[in-house]
Each structure stands twice: as structure tokens, then as C-alpha cells.
mmCIF file of C-alpha atoms in Angstrom:
data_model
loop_
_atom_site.group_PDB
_atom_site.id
_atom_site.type_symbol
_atom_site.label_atom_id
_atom_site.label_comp_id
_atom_site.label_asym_id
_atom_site.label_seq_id
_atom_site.Cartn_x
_atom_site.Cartn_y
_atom_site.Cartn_z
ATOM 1 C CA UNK A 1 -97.533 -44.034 -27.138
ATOM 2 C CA UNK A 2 -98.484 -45.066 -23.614
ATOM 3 C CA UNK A 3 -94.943 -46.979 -22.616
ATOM 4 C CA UNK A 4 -95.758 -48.503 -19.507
ATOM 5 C CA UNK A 5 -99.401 -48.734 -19.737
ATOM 6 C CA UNK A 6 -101.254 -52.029 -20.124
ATOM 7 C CA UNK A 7 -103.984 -52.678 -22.406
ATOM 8 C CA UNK A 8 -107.242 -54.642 -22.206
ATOM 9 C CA UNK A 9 -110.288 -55.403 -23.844
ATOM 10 C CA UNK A 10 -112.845 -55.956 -21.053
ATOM 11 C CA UNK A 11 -116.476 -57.520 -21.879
ATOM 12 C CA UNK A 12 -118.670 -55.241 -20.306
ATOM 13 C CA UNK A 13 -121.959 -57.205 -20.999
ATOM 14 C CA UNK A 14 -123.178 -55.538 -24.193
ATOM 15 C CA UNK A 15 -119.997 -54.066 -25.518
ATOM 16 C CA UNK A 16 -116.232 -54.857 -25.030
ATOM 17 C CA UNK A 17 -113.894 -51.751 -23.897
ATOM 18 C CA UNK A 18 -110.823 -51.203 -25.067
ATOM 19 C CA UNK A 19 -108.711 -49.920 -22.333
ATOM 20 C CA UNK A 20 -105.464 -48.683 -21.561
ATOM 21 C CA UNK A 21 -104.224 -48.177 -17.432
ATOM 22 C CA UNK A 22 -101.159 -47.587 -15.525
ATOM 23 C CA UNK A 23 -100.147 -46.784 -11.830
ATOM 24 C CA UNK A 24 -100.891 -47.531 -8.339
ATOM 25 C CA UNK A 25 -102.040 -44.257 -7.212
ATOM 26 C CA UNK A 26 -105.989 -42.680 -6.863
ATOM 27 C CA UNK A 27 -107.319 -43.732 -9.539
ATOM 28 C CA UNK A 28 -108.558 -40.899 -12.832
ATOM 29 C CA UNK A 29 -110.437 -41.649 -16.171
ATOM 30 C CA UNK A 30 -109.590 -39.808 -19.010
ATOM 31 C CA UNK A 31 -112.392 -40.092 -21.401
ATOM 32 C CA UNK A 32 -112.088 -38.473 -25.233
ATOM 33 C CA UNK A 33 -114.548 -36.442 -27.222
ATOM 34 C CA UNK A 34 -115.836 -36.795 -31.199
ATOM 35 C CA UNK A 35 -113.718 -38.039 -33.510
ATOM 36 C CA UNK A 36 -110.853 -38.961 -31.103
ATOM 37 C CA UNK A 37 -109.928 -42.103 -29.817
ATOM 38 C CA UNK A 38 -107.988 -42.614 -26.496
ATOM 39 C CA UNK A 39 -104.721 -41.936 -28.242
ATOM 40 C CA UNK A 40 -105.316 -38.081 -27.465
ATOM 41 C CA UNK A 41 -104.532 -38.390 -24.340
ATOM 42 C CA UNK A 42 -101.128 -39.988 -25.252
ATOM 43 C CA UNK A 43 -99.322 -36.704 -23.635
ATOM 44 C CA UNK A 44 -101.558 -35.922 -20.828
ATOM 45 C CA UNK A 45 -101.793 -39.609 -19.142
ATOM 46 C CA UNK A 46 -98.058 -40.110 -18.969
ATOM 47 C CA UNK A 47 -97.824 -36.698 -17.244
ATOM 48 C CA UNK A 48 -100.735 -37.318 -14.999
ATOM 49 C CA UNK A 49 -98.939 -41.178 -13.936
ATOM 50 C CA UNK A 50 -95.562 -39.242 -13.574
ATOM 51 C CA UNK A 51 -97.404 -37.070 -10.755
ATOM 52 C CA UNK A 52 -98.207 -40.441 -8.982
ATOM 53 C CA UNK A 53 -102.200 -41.243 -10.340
ATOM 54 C CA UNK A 54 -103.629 -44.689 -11.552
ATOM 55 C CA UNK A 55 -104.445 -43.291 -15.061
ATOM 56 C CA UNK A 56 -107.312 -45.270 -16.999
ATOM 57 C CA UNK A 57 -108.053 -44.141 -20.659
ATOM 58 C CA UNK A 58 -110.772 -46.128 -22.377
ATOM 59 C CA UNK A 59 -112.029 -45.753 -25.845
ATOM 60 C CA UNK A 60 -115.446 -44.738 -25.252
ATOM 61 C CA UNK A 61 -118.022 -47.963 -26.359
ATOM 62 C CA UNK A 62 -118.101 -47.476 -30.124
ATOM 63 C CA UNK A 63 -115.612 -45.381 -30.863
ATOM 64 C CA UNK A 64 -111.798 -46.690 -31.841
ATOM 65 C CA UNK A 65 -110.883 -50.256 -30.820
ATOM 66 C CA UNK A 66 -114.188 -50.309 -28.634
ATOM 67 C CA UNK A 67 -117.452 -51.684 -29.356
ATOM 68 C CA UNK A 68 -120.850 -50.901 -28.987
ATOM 69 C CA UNK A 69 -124.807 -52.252 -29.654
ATOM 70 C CA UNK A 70 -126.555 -51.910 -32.852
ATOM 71 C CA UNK A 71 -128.842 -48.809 -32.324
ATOM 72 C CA UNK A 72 -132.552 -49.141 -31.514
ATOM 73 C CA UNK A 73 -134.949 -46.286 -32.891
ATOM 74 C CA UNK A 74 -134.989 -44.589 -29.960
ATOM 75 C CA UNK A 75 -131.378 -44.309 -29.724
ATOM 76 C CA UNK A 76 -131.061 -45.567 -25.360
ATOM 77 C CA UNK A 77 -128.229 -47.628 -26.235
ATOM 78 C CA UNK A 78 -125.793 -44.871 -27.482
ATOM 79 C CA UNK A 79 -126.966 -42.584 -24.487
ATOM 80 C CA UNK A 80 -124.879 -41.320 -22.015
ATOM 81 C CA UNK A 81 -126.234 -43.101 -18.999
ATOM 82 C CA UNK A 82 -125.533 -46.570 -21.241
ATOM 83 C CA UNK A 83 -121.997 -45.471 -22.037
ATOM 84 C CA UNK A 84 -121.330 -44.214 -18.545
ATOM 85 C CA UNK A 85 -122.683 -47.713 -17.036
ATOM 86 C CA UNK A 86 -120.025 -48.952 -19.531
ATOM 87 C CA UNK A 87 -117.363 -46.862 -18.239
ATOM 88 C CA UNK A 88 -118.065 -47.941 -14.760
ATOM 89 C CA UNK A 89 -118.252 -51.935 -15.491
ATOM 90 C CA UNK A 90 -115.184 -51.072 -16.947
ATOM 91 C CA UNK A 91 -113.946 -49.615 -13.621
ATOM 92 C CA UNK A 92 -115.306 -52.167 -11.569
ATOM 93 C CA UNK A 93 -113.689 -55.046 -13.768
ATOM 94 C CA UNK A 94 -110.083 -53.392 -13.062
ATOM 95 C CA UNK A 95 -111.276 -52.626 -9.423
ATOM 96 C CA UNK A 96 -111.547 -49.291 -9.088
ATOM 97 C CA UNK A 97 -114.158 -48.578 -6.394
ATOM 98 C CA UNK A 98 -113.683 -44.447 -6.507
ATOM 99 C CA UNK A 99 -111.920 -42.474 -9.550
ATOM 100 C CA UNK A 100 -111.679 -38.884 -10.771
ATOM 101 C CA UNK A 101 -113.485 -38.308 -13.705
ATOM 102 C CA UNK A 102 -112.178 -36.163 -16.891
ATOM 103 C CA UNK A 103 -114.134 -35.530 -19.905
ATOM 104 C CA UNK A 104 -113.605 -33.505 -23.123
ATOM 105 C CA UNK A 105 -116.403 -33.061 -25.690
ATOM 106 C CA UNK A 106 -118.715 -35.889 -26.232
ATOM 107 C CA UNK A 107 -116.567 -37.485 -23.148
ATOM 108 C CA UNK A 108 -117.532 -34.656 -20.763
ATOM 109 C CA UNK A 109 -121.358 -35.771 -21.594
ATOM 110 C CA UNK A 110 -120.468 -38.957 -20.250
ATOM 111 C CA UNK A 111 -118.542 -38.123 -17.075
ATOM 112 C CA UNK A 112 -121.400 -35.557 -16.522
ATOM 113 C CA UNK A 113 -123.664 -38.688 -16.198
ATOM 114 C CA UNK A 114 -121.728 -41.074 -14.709
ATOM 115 C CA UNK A 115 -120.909 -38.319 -12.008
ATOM 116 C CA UNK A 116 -124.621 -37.484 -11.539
ATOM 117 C CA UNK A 117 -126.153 -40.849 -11.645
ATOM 118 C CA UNK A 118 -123.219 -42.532 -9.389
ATOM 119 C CA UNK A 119 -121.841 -39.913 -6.874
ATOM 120 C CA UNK A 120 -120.585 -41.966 -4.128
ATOM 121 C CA UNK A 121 -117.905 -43.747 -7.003
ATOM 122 C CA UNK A 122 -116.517 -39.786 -8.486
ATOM 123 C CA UNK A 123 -114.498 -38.265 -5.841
ATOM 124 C CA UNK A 124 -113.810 -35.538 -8.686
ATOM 125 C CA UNK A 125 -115.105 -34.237 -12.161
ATOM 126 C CA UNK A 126 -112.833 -31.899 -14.636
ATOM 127 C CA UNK A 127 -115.389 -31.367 -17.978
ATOM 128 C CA UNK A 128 -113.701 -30.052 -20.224
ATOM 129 C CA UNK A 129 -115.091 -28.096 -23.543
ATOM 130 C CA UNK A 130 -118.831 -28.171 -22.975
ATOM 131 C CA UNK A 131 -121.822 -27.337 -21.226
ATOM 132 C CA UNK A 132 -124.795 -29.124 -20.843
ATOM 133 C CA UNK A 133 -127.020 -30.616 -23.755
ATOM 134 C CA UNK A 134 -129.961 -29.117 -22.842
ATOM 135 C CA UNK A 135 -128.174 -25.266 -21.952
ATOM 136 C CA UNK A 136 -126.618 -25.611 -25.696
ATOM 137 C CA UNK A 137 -130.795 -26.359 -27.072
ATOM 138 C CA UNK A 138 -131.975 -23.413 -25.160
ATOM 139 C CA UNK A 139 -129.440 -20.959 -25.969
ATOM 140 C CA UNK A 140 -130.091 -21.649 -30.316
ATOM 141 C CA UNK A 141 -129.129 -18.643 -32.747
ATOM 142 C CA UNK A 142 -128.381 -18.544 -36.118
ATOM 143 C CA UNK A 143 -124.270 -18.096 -34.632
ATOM 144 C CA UNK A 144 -124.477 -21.336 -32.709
ATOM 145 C CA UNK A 145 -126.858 -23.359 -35.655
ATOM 146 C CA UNK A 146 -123.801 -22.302 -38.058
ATOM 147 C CA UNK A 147 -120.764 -22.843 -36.185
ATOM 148 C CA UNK A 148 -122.447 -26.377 -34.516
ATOM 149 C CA UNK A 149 -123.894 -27.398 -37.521
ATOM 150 C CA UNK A 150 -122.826 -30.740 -37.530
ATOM 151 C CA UNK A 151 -125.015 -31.544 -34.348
ATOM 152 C CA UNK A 152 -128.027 -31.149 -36.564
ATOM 153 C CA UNK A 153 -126.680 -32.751 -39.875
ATOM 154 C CA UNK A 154 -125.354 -35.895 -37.327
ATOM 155 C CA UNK A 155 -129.066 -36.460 -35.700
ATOM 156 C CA UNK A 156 -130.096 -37.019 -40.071
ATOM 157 C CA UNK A 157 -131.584 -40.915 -39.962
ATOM 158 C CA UNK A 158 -129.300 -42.343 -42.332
ATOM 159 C CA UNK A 159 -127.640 -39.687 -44.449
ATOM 160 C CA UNK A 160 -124.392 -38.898 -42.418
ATOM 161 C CA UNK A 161 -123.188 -42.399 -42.836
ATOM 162 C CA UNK A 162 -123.488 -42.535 -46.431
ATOM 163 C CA UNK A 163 -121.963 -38.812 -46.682
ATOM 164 C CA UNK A 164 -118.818 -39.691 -44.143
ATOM 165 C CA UNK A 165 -118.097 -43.052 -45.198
ATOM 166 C CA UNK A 166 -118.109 -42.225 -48.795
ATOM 167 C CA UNK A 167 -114.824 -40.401 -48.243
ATOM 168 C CA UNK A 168 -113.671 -40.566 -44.569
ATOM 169 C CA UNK A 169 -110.324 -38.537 -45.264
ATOM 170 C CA UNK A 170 -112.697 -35.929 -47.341
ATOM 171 C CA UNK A 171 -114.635 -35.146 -44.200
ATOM 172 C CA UNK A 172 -112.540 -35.750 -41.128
ATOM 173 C CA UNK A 173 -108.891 -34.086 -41.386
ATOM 174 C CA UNK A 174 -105.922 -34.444 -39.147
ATOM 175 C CA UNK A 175 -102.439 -33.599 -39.067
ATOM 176 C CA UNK A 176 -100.207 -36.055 -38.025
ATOM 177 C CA UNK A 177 -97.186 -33.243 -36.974
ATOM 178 C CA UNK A 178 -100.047 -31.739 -34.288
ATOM 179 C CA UNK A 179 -101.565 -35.475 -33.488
ATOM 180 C CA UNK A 180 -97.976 -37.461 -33.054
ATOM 181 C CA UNK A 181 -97.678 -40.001 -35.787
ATOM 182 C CA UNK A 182 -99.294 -42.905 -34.011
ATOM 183 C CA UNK A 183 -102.311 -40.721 -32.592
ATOM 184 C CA UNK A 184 -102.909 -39.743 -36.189
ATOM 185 C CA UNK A 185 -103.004 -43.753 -37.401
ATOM 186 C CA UNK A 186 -104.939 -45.050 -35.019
ATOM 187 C CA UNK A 187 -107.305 -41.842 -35.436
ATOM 188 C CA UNK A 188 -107.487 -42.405 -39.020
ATOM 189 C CA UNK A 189 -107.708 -46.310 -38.627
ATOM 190 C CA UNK A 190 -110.922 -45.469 -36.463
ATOM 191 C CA UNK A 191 -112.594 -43.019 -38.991
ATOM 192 C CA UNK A 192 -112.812 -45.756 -41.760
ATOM 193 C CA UNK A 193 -114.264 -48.302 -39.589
ATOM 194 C CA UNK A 194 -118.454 -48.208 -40.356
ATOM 195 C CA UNK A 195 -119.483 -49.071 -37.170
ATOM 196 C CA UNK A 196 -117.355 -46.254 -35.384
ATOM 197 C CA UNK A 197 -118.850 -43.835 -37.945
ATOM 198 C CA UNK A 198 -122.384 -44.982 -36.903
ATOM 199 C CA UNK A 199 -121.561 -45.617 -33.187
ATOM 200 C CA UNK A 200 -120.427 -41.949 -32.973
ATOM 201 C CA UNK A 201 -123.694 -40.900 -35.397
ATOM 202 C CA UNK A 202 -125.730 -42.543 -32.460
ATOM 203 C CA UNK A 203 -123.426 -40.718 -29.696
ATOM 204 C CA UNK A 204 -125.029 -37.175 -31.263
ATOM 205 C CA UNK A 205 -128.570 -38.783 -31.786
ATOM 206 C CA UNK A 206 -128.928 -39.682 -28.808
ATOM 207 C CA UNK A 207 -127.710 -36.265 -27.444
ATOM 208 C CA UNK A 208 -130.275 -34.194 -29.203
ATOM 209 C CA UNK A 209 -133.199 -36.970 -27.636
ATOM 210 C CA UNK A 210 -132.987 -39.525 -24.921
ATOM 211 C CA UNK A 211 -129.694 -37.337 -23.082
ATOM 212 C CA UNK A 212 -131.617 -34.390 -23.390
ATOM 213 C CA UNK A 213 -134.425 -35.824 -21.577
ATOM 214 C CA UNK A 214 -132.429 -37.062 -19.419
ATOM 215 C CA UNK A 215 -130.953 -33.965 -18.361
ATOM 216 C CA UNK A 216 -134.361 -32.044 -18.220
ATOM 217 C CA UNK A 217 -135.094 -34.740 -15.495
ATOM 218 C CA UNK A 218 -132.364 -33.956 -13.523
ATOM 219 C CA UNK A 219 -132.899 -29.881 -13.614
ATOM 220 C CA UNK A 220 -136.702 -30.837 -12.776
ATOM 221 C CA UNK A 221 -135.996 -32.914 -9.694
ATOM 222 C CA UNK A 222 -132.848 -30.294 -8.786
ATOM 223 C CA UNK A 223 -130.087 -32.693 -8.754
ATOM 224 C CA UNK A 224 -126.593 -30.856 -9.161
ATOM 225 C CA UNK A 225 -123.237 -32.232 -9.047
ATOM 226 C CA UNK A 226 -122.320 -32.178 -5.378
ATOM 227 C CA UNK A 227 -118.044 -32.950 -6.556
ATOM 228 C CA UNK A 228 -115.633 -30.377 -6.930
ATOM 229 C CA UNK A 229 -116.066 -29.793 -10.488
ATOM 230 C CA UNK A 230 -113.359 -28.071 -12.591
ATOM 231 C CA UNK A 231 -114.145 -26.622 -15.908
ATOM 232 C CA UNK A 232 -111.637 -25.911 -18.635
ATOM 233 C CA UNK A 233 -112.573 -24.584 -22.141
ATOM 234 C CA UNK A 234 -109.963 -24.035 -25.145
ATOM 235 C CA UNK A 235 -109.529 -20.335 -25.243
ATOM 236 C CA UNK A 236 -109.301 -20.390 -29.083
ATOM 237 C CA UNK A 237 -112.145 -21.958 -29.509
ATOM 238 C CA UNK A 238 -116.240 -20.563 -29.907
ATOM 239 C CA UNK A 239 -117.778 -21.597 -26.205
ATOM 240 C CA UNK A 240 -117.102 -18.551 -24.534
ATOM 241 C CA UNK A 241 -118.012 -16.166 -27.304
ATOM 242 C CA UNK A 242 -121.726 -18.188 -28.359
ATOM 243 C CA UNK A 243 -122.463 -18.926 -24.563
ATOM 244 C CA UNK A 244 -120.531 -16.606 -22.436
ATOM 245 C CA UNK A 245 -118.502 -17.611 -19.167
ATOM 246 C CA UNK A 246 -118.967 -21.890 -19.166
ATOM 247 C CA UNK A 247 -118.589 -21.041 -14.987
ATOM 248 C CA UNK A 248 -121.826 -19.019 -14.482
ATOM 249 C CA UNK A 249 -123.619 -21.853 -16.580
ATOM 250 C CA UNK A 250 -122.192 -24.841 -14.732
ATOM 251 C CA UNK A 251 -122.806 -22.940 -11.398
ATOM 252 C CA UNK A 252 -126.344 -23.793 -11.954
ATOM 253 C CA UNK A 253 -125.435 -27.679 -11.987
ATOM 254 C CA UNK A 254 -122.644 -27.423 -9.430
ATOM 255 C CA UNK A 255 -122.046 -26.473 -5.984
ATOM 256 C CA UNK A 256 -118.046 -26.395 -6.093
ATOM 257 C CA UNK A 257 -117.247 -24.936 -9.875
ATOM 258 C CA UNK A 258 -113.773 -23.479 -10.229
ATOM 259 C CA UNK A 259 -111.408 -23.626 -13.716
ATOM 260 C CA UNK A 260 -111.094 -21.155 -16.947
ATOM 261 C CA UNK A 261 -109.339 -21.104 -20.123
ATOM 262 C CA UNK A 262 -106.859 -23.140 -21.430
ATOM 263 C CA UNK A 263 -104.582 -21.314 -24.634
ATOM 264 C CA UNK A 264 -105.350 -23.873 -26.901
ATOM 265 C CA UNK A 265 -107.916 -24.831 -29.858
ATOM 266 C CA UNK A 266 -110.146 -27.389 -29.167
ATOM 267 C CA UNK A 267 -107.981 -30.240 -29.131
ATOM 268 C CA UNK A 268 -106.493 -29.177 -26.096
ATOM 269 C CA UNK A 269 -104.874 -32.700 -25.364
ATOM 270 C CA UNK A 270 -103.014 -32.366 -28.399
ATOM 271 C CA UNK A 271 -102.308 -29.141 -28.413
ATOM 272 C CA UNK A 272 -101.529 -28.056 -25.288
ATOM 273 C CA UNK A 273 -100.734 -31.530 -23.042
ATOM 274 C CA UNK A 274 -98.520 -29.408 -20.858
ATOM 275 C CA UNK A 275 -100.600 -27.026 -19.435
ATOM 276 C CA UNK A 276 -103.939 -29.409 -19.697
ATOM 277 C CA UNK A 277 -101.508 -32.043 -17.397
ATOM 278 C CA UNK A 278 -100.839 -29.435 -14.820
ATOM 279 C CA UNK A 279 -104.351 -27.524 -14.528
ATOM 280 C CA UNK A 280 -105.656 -31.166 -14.224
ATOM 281 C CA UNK A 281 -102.714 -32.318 -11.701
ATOM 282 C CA UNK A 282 -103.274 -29.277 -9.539
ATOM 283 C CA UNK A 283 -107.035 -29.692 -9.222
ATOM 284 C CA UNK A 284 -107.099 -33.812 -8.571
ATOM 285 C CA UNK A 285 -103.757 -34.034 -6.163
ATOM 286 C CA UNK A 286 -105.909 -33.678 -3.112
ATOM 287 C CA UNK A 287 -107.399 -37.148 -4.138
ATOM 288 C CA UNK A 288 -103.582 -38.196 -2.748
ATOM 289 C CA UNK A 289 -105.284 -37.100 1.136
ATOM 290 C CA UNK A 290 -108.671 -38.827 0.782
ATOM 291 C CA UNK A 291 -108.818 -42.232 2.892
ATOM 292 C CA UNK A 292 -111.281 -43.465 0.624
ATOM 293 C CA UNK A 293 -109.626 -43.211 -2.308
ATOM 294 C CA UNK A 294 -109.200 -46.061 -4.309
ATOM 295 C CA UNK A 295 -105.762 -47.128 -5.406
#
């Protein structure tokens, strides 16, 4: 995976960041959702430096090779605004002034942030599988508290740790034909590592408490993303049929909202690298005309 790229584990103050980089073009950020580790992206980045982009992909702090804090009671550390200052440190140690932002799942959270709380530095945002926090909290019925159970069971002081790490193969299952071999071990690797397992426990504690405040703040004082903002959601997946079109949601976050469906289940990375690379490709080449852009 990721011939070509360079790897680095850069200190960002509280945490260390495992990161792998490439190119000399404007610069994007590929961040990964729950349980993933950057390894998903092994398809998508090579495509995405082929096309002429500086491609970063970090582990986000806490999950796979990264690190993160131990958690406080009030779960700030694991929050997205902590992770995205992360993710930006990162960026500044490899001196990156301005980069594209891509998120899927938990990752989307986290470009979200970074994009709202840091404008000038995201040219462009692609969020991929999600809407925001607090749209999922308001929009609870017995379909969503089913199908997104996990959110619920995750936010548990104490329990999910004990229940995941007691059998991490029981609870987390991948397949290492649809992965690619070394995805799949480094994956795996990840999921029987304690403090991942907690680190990613905190990622969804925080969600349902500090981000969620967070992001009622923002709604309250009417900031939107003022980026192009592309969303993608795997058309095989349950977002569109528990919440409807993702677009008419995000169009009350975003001025410039474009994107739709990509034939894939929710691993689209994995599953569909091809046509994730070129919906992405299309929608960040005009980075290639912006004097400001940061190669």
C-alpha cells in the first residue's frame, strides 16, 4: 500500500500523528471514519496523487498507529475541535498553509470542524457519509435508534471496552478479499490495541456531548460553511432512507452544496475507490487554478 508515499510520526503537542503524504501539487487530507485506519484510503490516494494533488492521509489521533490523551470526564479531549487542531498541527508541521479537506464517517465530523473553526486554511470540503451530530439527535425514531444503535451503546461509561476488547474479532469483522490484505492487517492490528478501542469509545462520547454543543453554538450564532462543499453518501447504505436527501440538510450549513450518491456500501473507499477517486478529482481540480493554493 501507498508506494511512493512517505510516512511520519509528527508530535503534535498532546498526541503524535501518524501520517502518510505524497506529491507536490494543492495539497488534500483524506481523513477515515470508525473502525478504519488510514489504510482505507490505500486506493483512493494513489488515484488522487496520479491526478497531480499533494495527498496527506493521517490516522486520526487515537485511532491506528496514532495517539491520543487519556480522556477527562467531560470527554474535550476526544472532541472534534481537539482532533481537528491535531489535524492542522499536523498540516502546519509538513507546511501546508491551505488544503482540501475529505472526511468519511467519524472523519467528516472532523473536517466539518476544522473547516468551520479555520476557514481561511480549507479551500474545499467533500463530507462524505454523514450529516451533522446534532441533525442525527433531532431527527430520533425507533428506525434510526435500531439501525445506529451502537452510538448509544458506545457513549456507556465503561462497558463497551470490556464488551469489545473481550473478543475484538467477535465484534468488529472484516474481509480481507474487500479490504486488500494489508488494509485488513493493519485494520485488525488496530482493533486489538486498548487504547484505540477507548480512543475511538471517546470519539462517539464526545459526539453525543461536548461536539454536540459545539455544533448547537454554531447554528445559534449562524455560522455555515462558506467552501464549496461536496457531499457523497453510499447509495447502499441507510442515510438517505432514515434522513432523506443529505443535500437539503447540509444546505442549511452550506452556501455552495453540490454531490449525491455513490453505488457503494458504506465503505465506499474500499468498495468503490474508482468512482470515489473521480467524483472527488472532479470536484477539487479547480484547487490546480487557485493562486493561493498551497503546494
Amino acid at each position: 500500500m501507498f508506494a511512493g508515499f512517505q510516512t511520519d510520526d509528527i508530535d503534535v503537542g498532546d498526541s503524535v500523528v501518524h501520517v502518510r503524504h505524497a506529491g507536490d501539487g494543492p495539497a488534500v487530507v483524506l481523513l477515515h471514519g470508525h473502525p478504519r485506519t488510514g489504510s482505507t484510503w490505500h486506493s483512493v490516494a494513489p488515484s488522487l496523487l496520479e491526478r497531480g494533488f499533494t495527498v496527506v492521509v493521517p490516522d486520526l489521533p487515537g485511532y491506528g498507529a496514532s495517539t491520543a490523551p487519556d480522556p477527562q470526564p467531560d470527554h474535550a479531549r476526544h472532541s472534534k475541535r481537539a482532533t481537528a487542531e491535531r489535524i492542522l498541527a499536523t498540516m502546519d508541521a509538513l507546511g501546508h498553509d491551505r488544503f482540501a479537506l475529505v472526511g468519511h464517517d467519524r472523519g467528516s465530523y472532523v473536517a466539518f470542524r476544522l473547516a468551520l473553526d479555520h476557514p481561511e486554511r480549507v479551500p474545499r470540503l467533500a463530507l462524505l457519509d454523514c450529516i451533522p451530530i446534532v441533525e442525527h439527535l433531532e431527527r430520533i425514531t425507533p428506525e434510526f435508534a435500531t439501525a445506529w444503535w451502537h452510538w448509544f451503546f458506545f457513549a456507556q461509561p465503561g462497558i463497551p471496552e470490556r464488551v469489545i476488547l473481550a473478543d475484538p474479532d467477535a465484534w468488529y469483522h472484516g474481509d480481507p478479499q474487500r479490504m486488500g490484505q494489508e488494509n485488513h492487517d493493519e485494520w485488525r492490528r488496530a482493533m486489538r490495541t486498548s487504547s484505540v478501542v477507548l480512543a475511538m469509545l471517546e470519539d462517539y462520547r464526545a459526539g453525543l456531548t461536548v461536539d454536540v454543543a459545539h455544533e448547537k453554538e454554531d447554528r445559534r450564532a449562524g455560522r455555515r460553511i462558506e467552501q464549496p462543499l461536496l457531499v457523497l453518501w453510499s447509495g447502499r447504505d441507510d442515510l438517505e432512507e432514515l434522513f432523506g436527501d443529505p443535500l437539503a440538510i447540509w444546505r442549511d450549513w452550506a452556501d455552495d452544496v453540490s454531490g449525491g450518491p455513490i453505488d457503494s456500501g458504506h465503505h465506499m473507499a474500499e468498495e468503490r475507490p474508482e468512482a470515489l477517486a473521480v467524483a472527488l478529482g472532479e470536484f477539487l481540480d479547480p484547487l490546480f487554478g487557485d493562486p493561493q493554493h498551497d503546494a
